[in-house]
PDB file of C-alpha atoms in Angstrom:
ATOM      1  CA  MET A 133     120.067  75.764  82.482  1.00  0.00           C
ATOM      2  CA  THR A 134     119.009  76.667  79.004  1.00  0.00           C
ATOM      3  CA  GLN A 135     116.897  79.778  78.819  1.00  0.00           C
ATOM      4  CA  PRO A 136     114.034  79.992  76.313  1.00  0.00           C
ATOM      5  CA  HIS A 137     114.896  81.968  73.207  1.00  0.00           C
ATOM      6  CA  ALA A 138     112.983  85.084  72.326  1.00  0.00           C
ATOM      7  CA  SER A 139     110.201  84.541  69.843  1.00  0.00           C
ATOM      8  CA  GLY A 140     112.137  86.360  67.166  1.00  0.00           C
ATOM      9  CA  GLY A 141     113.279  83.172  65.450  1.00  0.00           C
ATOM     10  CA  GLY A 142     115.307  80.089  66.083  1.00  0.00           C
ATOM     11  CA  SER A 143     114.178  77.321  68.355  1.00  0.00           C
ATOM     12  CA  ASN A 144     112.313  77.423  71.639  1.00  0.00           C
ATOM     13  CA  LEU A 145     114.050  75.438  74.377  1.00  0.00           C
ATOM     14  CA  GLN A 146     112.306  74.515  77.613  1.00  0.00           C
ATOM     15  CA  THR A 147     114.198  73.159  80.583  1.00  0.00           C
ATOM     16  CA  PRO A 148     112.936  70.370  82.848  1.00  0.00           C
ATOM     17  CA  LEU A 149     112.376  72.820  85.692  1.00  0.00           C
ATOM     18  CA  GLU A 150     109.995  74.997  83.699  1.00  0.00           C
ATOM     19  CA  VAL A 151     106.289  74.381  83.428  1.00  0.00           C
ATOM     20  CA  PRO A 152     104.932  74.263  79.877  1.00  0.00           C
ATOM     21  CA  ALA A 153     102.802  77.271  78.924  1.00  0.00           C
ATOM     22  CA  ARG A 154      99.727  75.152  78.224  1.00  0.00           C
ATOM     23  CA  THR A 155      99.528  74.162  81.904  1.00  0.00           C
ATOM     24  CA  ALA A 156      99.798  77.734  83.103  1.00  0.00           C
ATOM     25  CA  GLY A 157      96.841  78.692  85.239  1.00  0.00           C
ATOM     26  CA  TRP A 158      95.377  81.659  87.048  1.00  0.00           C
ATOM     27  CA  ALA A 159      98.742  82.605  88.563  1.00  0.00           C
ATOM     28  CA  ASP A 160     100.179  83.427  85.145  1.00  0.00           C
ATOM     29  CA  ARG A 161      97.189  85.541  84.200  1.00  0.00           C
ATOM     30  CA  LEU A 162      97.162  87.526  87.459  1.00  0.00           C
ATOM     31  CA  ARG A 163     100.946  87.913  87.646  1.00  0.00           C
ATOM     32  CA  PRO A 164     101.131  87.871  91.452  1.00  0.00           C
ATOM     33  CA  GLU A 165     104.837  88.588  91.364  1.00  0.00           C
ATOM     34  CA  ARG A 166     104.184  92.026  89.850  1.00  0.00           C
ATOM     35  CA  GLY A 167     103.941  93.670  93.289  1.00  0.00           C
ATOM     36  CA  LEU A 168     107.214  92.098  94.367  1.00  0.00           C
ATOM     37  CA  GLU A 169     108.864  93.208  91.135  1.00  0.00           C
ATOM     38  CA  MET A 170     107.741  96.783  91.829  1.00  0.00           C
ATOM     39  CA  LEU A 171     108.969  96.551  95.439  1.00  0.00           C
ATOM     40  CA  ALA A 172     112.347  95.213  94.313  1.00  0.00           C
ATOM     41  CA  ALA A 173     112.681  97.935  91.677  1.00  0.00           C
ATOM     42  CA  ALA A 174     111.766 100.653  94.171  1.00  0.00           C
ATOM     43  CA  LEU A 175     114.233  99.302  96.737  1.00  0.00           C
ATOM     44  CA  LEU A 176     117.038  99.064  94.194  1.00  0.00           C
ATOM     45  CA  PHE A 177     116.366 102.588  92.937  1.00  0.00           C
ATOM     46  CA  SER A 178     116.206 103.926  96.504  1.00  0.00           C
ATOM     47  CA  MET A 179     119.492 102.234  97.370  1.00  0.00           C
ATOM     48  CA  MET A 180     121.106 103.765  94.296  1.00  0.00           C
ATOM     49  CA  ILE A 181     119.871 107.271  95.136  1.00  0.00           C
ATOM     50  CA  LEU A 182     120.807 106.938  98.817  1.00  0.00           C
ATOM     51  CA  THR A 183     124.310 105.729  97.976  1.00  0.00           C
ATOM     52  CA  PHE A 184     124.852 108.458  95.385  1.00  0.00           C
ATOM     53  CA  VAL A 185     123.669 111.241  97.693  1.00  0.00           C
ATOM     54  CA  ASP A 186     125.652 109.829 100.611  1.00  0.00           C
ATOM     55  CA  VAL A 187     128.868 109.684  98.566  1.00  0.00           C
ATOM     56  CA  VAL A 188     128.406 113.231  97.274  1.00  0.00           C
ATOM     57  CA  LEU A 189     127.659 114.582 100.749  1.00  0.00           C
ATOM     58  CA  ARG A 190     130.509 112.610 102.298  1.00  0.00           C
ATOM     59  CA  TYR A 191     133.273 113.568  99.868  1.00  0.00           C
ATOM     60  CA  VAL A 192     132.161 117.010  98.683  1.00  0.00           C
ATOM     61  CA  PHE A 193     130.664 118.498 101.849  1.00  0.00           C
ATOM     62  CA  ASN A 194     132.180 116.165 104.480  1.00  0.00           C
ATOM     63  CA  ALA A 195     128.646 115.528 105.793  1.00  0.00           C
ATOM     64  CA  PRO A 196     127.511 111.910 105.191  1.00  0.00           C
ATOM     65  CA  ILE A 197     123.923 110.842 105.716  1.00  0.00           C
ATOM     66  CA  ARG A 198     123.561 109.541 109.266  1.00  0.00           C
ATOM     67  CA  GLY A 199     122.605 105.847 109.250  1.00  0.00           C
ATOM     68  CA  SER A 200     122.762 105.425 105.479  1.00  0.00           C
ATOM     69  CA  PHE A 201     124.614 102.127 105.827  1.00  0.00           C
ATOM     70  CA  GLU A 202     121.880 100.728 108.101  1.00  0.00           C
ATOM     71  CA  VAL A 203     119.128 101.782 105.714  1.00  0.00           C
ATOM     72  CA  SER A 204     120.992 100.321 102.724  1.00  0.00           C
ATOM     73  CA  GLU A 205     121.630  97.106 104.630  1.00  0.00           C
ATOM     74  CA  THR A 206     117.944  96.760 105.517  1.00  0.00           C
ATOM     75  CA  MET A 207     116.821  97.523 101.968  1.00  0.00           C
ATOM     76  CA  MET A 208     119.304  94.958 100.614  1.00  0.00           C
ATOM     77  CA  ALA A 209     117.906  92.245 102.891  1.00  0.00           C
ATOM     78  CA  VAL A 210     114.331  92.951 101.810  1.00  0.00           C
ATOM     79  CA  LEU A 211     115.423  93.201  98.153  1.00  0.00           C
ATOM     80  CA  ILE A 212     117.029  89.763  98.229  1.00  0.00           C
ATOM     81  CA  PHE A 213     114.060  88.088  99.880  1.00  0.00           C
ATOM     82  CA  ALA A 214     111.563  89.923  97.646  1.00  0.00           C
ATOM     83  CA  GLY A 215     113.464  88.634  94.619  1.00  0.00           C
ATOM     84  CA  LEU A 216     113.383  85.022  95.781  1.00  0.00           C
ATOM     85  CA  PRO A 217     109.686  84.403  94.968  1.00  0.00           C
ATOM     86  CA  ILE A 218     110.092  86.158  91.617  1.00  0.00           C
ATOM     87  CA  VAL A 219     113.029  83.985  90.592  1.00  0.00           C
ATOM     88  CA  SER A 220     111.270  80.833  91.790  1.00  0.00           C
ATOM     89  CA  ARG A 221     108.005  81.661  90.032  1.00  0.00           C
ATOM     90  CA  LYS A 222     109.815  82.242  86.743  1.00  0.00           C
ATOM     91  CA  SER A 223     112.089  79.181  87.220  1.00  0.00           C
ATOM     92  CA  GLU A 224     115.166  81.339  86.749  1.00  0.00           C
ATOM     93  CA  HIS A 225     117.366  79.685  89.350  1.00  0.00           C
ATOM     94  CA  ILE A 226     120.692  78.355  88.174  1.00  0.00           C
ATOM     95  CA  ALA A 227     120.218  74.712  87.270  1.00  0.00           C
ATOM     96  CA  ILE A 228     122.426  72.100  85.681  1.00  0.00           C
ATOM     97  CA  ASP A 229     120.176  69.901  83.621  1.00  0.00           C
ATOM     98  CA  SER A 230     122.624  68.149  81.314  1.00  0.00           C
ATOM     99  CA  LEU A 231     121.875  64.681  82.724  1.00  0.00           C
ATOM    100  CA  VAL A 232     118.153  65.259  83.240  1.00  0.00           C
ATOM    101  CA  ARG A 233     117.725  66.152  79.584  1.00  0.00           C
ATOM    102  CA  LEU A 234     118.909  62.677  78.598  1.00  0.00           C
ATOM    103  CA  ALA A 235     116.634  60.829  81.031  1.00  0.00           C
ATOM    104  CA  PRO A 236     113.317  59.253  80.043  1.00  0.00           C
ATOM    105  CA  PRO A 237     110.183  61.393  80.653  1.00  0.00           C
ATOM    106  CA  LEU A 238     109.180  59.512  83.820  1.00  0.00           C
ATOM    107  CA  LEU A 239     112.594  60.083  85.376  1.00  0.00           C
ATOM    108  CA  GLN A 240     112.477  63.738  84.312  1.00  0.00           C
ATOM    109  CA  ARG A 241     109.099  64.130  86.014  1.00  0.00           C
ATOM    110  CA  MET A 242     110.382  62.465  89.194  1.00  0.00           C
ATOM    111  CA  SER A 243     113.444  64.711  89.114  1.00  0.00           C
ATOM    112  CA  VAL A 244     111.353  67.876  88.771  1.00  0.00           C
ATOM    113  CA  LEU A 245     109.047  66.779  91.590  1.00  0.00           C
ATOM    114  CA  ALA A 246     111.974  65.930  93.864  1.00  0.00           C
ATOM    115  CA  VAL A 247     113.659  69.280  93.193  1.00  0.00           C
ATOM    116  CA  GLN A 248     110.482  71.316  93.717  1.00  0.00           C
ATOM    117  CA  ILE A 249     109.440  69.453  96.876  1.00  0.00           C
ATOM    118  CA  GLY A 250     113.012  69.556  98.221  1.00  0.00           C
ATOM    119  CA  CYS A 251     113.175  73.316  97.614  1.00  0.00           C
ATOM    120  CA  ALA A 252     109.792  73.808  99.283  1.00  0.00           C
ATOM    121  CA  ALA A 253     110.832  71.793 102.342  1.00  0.00           C
ATOM    122  CA  ALA A 254     114.150  73.625 102.682  1.00  0.00           C
ATOM    123  CA  LEU A 255     112.432  76.995 102.333  1.00  0.00           C
ATOM    124  CA  VAL A 256     109.803  76.136 104.954  1.00  0.00           C
ATOM    125  CA  GLY A 257     112.630  75.217 107.335  1.00  0.00           C
ATOM    126  CA  MET A 258     114.434  78.449 106.557  1.00  0.00           C
ATOM    127  CA  ALA A 259     111.239  80.483 107.017  1.00  0.00           C
ATOM    128  CA  TRP A 260     110.646  78.853 110.396  1.00  0.00           C
ATOM    129  CA  LEU A 261     114.190  79.654 111.555  1.00  0.00           C
ATOM    130  CA  LEU A 262     113.894  83.247 110.332  1.00  0.00           C
ATOM    131  CA  TRP A 263     110.576  83.654 112.134  1.00  0.00           C
ATOM    132  CA  LEU A 264     112.103  82.324 115.373  1.00  0.00           C
ATOM    133  CA  LYS A 265     115.058  84.679 114.980  1.00  0.00           C
ATOM    134  CA  GLY A 266     112.706  87.606 114.348  1.00  0.00           C
ATOM    135  CA  SER A 267     110.689  86.668 117.431  1.00  0.00           C
ATOM    136  CA  ARG A 268     113.869  86.639 119.517  1.00  0.00           C
ATOM    137  CA  PHE A 269     114.805  90.059 118.142  1.00  0.00           C
ATOM    138  CA  ALA A 270     111.328  91.354 119.023  1.00  0.00           C
ATOM    139  CA  ALA A 271     111.467  89.911 122.561  1.00  0.00           C
ATOM    140  CA  ALA A 272     114.894  91.420 123.158  1.00  0.00           C
ATOM    141  CA  GLY A 273     113.900  94.739 121.589  1.00  0.00           C
ATOM    142  CA  ASP A 274     116.914  94.685 119.255  1.00  0.00           C
ATOM    143  CA  VAL A 275     117.354  97.775 117.098  1.00  0.00           C
ATOM    144  CA  THR A 276     119.961  99.036 114.671  1.00  0.00           C
ATOM    145  CA  GLN A 277     122.911 100.850 116.189  1.00  0.00           C
ATOM    146  CA  THR A 278     122.627 104.344 114.747  1.00  0.00           C
ATOM    147  CA  LEU A 279     118.990 104.949 113.794  1.00  0.00           C
ATOM    148  CA  LYS A 280     117.482 102.592 116.386  1.00  0.00           C
ATOM    149  CA  LEU A 281     115.255 100.923 113.764  1.00  0.00           C
ATOM    150  CA  PRO A 282     113.641  97.694 115.022  1.00  0.00           C
ATOM    151  CA  ILE A 283     115.185  94.600 113.444  1.00  0.00           C
ATOM    152  CA  ALA A 284     112.364  92.121 114.131  1.00  0.00           C
ATOM    153  CA  PRO A 285     109.872  93.339 111.469  1.00  0.00           C
ATOM    154  CA  VAL A 286     112.495  93.076 108.737  1.00  0.00           C
ATOM    155  CA  VAL A 287     113.475  89.530 109.724  1.00  0.00           C
ATOM    156  CA  GLN A 288     109.822  88.487 110.002  1.00  0.00           C
ATOM    157  CA  LEU A 289     109.122  89.958 106.558  1.00  0.00           C
ATOM    158  CA  MET A 290     112.038  87.900 105.260  1.00  0.00           C
ATOM    159  CA  ALA A 291     110.444  84.819 106.852  1.00  0.00           C
ATOM    160  CA  LEU A 292     107.078  85.522 105.200  1.00  0.00           C
ATOM    161  CA  LEU A 293     108.672  86.049 101.794  1.00  0.00           C
ATOM    162  CA  THR A 294     110.582  82.783 102.224  1.00  0.00           C
ATOM    163  CA  LEU A 295     107.367  80.975 103.133  1.00  0.00           C
ATOM    164  CA  PHE A 296     105.676  82.490 100.074  1.00  0.00           C
ATOM    165  CA  THR A 297     108.561  81.162  97.956  1.00  0.00           C
ATOM    166  CA  ALA A 298     108.039  77.698  99.452  1.00  0.00           C
ATOM    167  CA  LEU A 299     104.382  77.873  98.472  1.00  0.00           C
ATOM    168  CA  ILE A 300     105.420  78.743  94.924  1.00  0.00           C
ATOM    169  CA  HIS A 301     107.582  75.612  94.800  1.00  0.00           C
ATOM    170  CA  VAL A 302     104.620  73.526  95.987  1.00  0.00           C
ATOM    171  CA  VAL A 303     102.500  75.000  93.180  1.00  0.00           C
ATOM    172  CA  LEU A 304     105.290  74.332  90.660  1.00  0.00           C
ATOM    173  CA  ALA A 305     105.495  70.731  91.871  1.00  0.00           C
ATOM    174  CA  TRP A 306     101.728  70.360  91.442  1.00  0.00           C
ATOM    175  CA  GLN A 307     101.875  71.864  87.957  1.00  0.00           C
ATOM    176  CA  ALA A 308     104.764  69.591  87.029  1.00  0.00           C
ATOM    177  CA  LEU A 309     102.786  66.591  88.255  1.00  0.00           C
ATOM    178  CA  ARG A 310      99.835  67.550  86.078  1.00  0.00           C
ATOM    179  CA  SER A 311     101.925  68.496  83.050  1.00  0.00           C
ATOM    180  CA  PRO A 312     101.596  66.126  80.097  1.00  0.00           C
ATOM    181  CA  ARG A 313     105.263  66.467  79.206  1.00  0.00           C
ATOM    182  CA  ILE A 314     108.231  67.714  81.133  1.00  0.00           C
ATOM    183  CA  GLY A 315     111.705  67.984  79.800  1.00  0.00           C
ATOM    184  CA  PRO A 316     113.627  69.599  77.041  1.00  0.00           C
ATOM    185  CA  GLN A 317     111.304  70.540  74.240  1.00  0.00           C
ATOM    186  CA  VAL A 318     112.794  72.000  71.124  1.00  0.00           C
ATOM    187  CA  THR A 319     110.288  73.343  68.654  1.00  0.00           C
ATOM    188  CA  SER A 320     110.733  74.912  65.277  1.00  0.00           C
ATOM    189  CA  GLU A 321     109.180  78.229  64.300  1.00  0.00           C
ATOM    190  CA  ASP A 322     106.029  76.485  63.074  1.00  0.00           C
ATOM    191  CA  GLY A 323     105.515  74.929  66.527  1.00  0.00           C
ATOM    192  CA  LYS A 324     106.341  71.329  65.573  1.00  0.00           C
ATOM    193  CA  SER A 325     108.417  69.347  68.057  1.00  0.00           C
ATOM    194  CA  VAL A 326     111.989  68.682  66.959  1.00  0.00           C
ATOM    195  CA  LEU A 327     112.947  66.344  69.796  1.00  0.00           C
TER     196      LEU A 327
END
């Protein structure tokens, strides 16, 4: 997938899976992913500090932090699922669009809709399975081995974040449907279309 260039010069490329800026709505102005970005940053920083302190205590003082692996593992799971809506909202997934770029606009639009709706459907299915798994963990009272932290809330949070990501794909499909033009758009510095 071709990433847009910075506005410092050159051309501005837009991939078929990105929504043109002129169709951006309230979601872009409110930046709903900001909270998830802060959560992801805090989790990543916490994991870094925990790992550093654990390594120092383990190898210098022979006294590792009890349960540090479990805490890191839990933070990693939440970090991954908190990042999923962010990546989807910004259309930063890996995509191979070499054939789509050559297709006529109608086929490009159909391709974008199919991808977004397919992603939404797959994510809803995944969210449902995660929720069921979390419910089973809750019913069984499953906890982590060392610290005895309950597993169910983490898995159910993962399910909710996955469902939120599915909703984002539905919104992206709707925006793509309403967009006047989807596809590769190369513009010069003065804003005139090159392609």
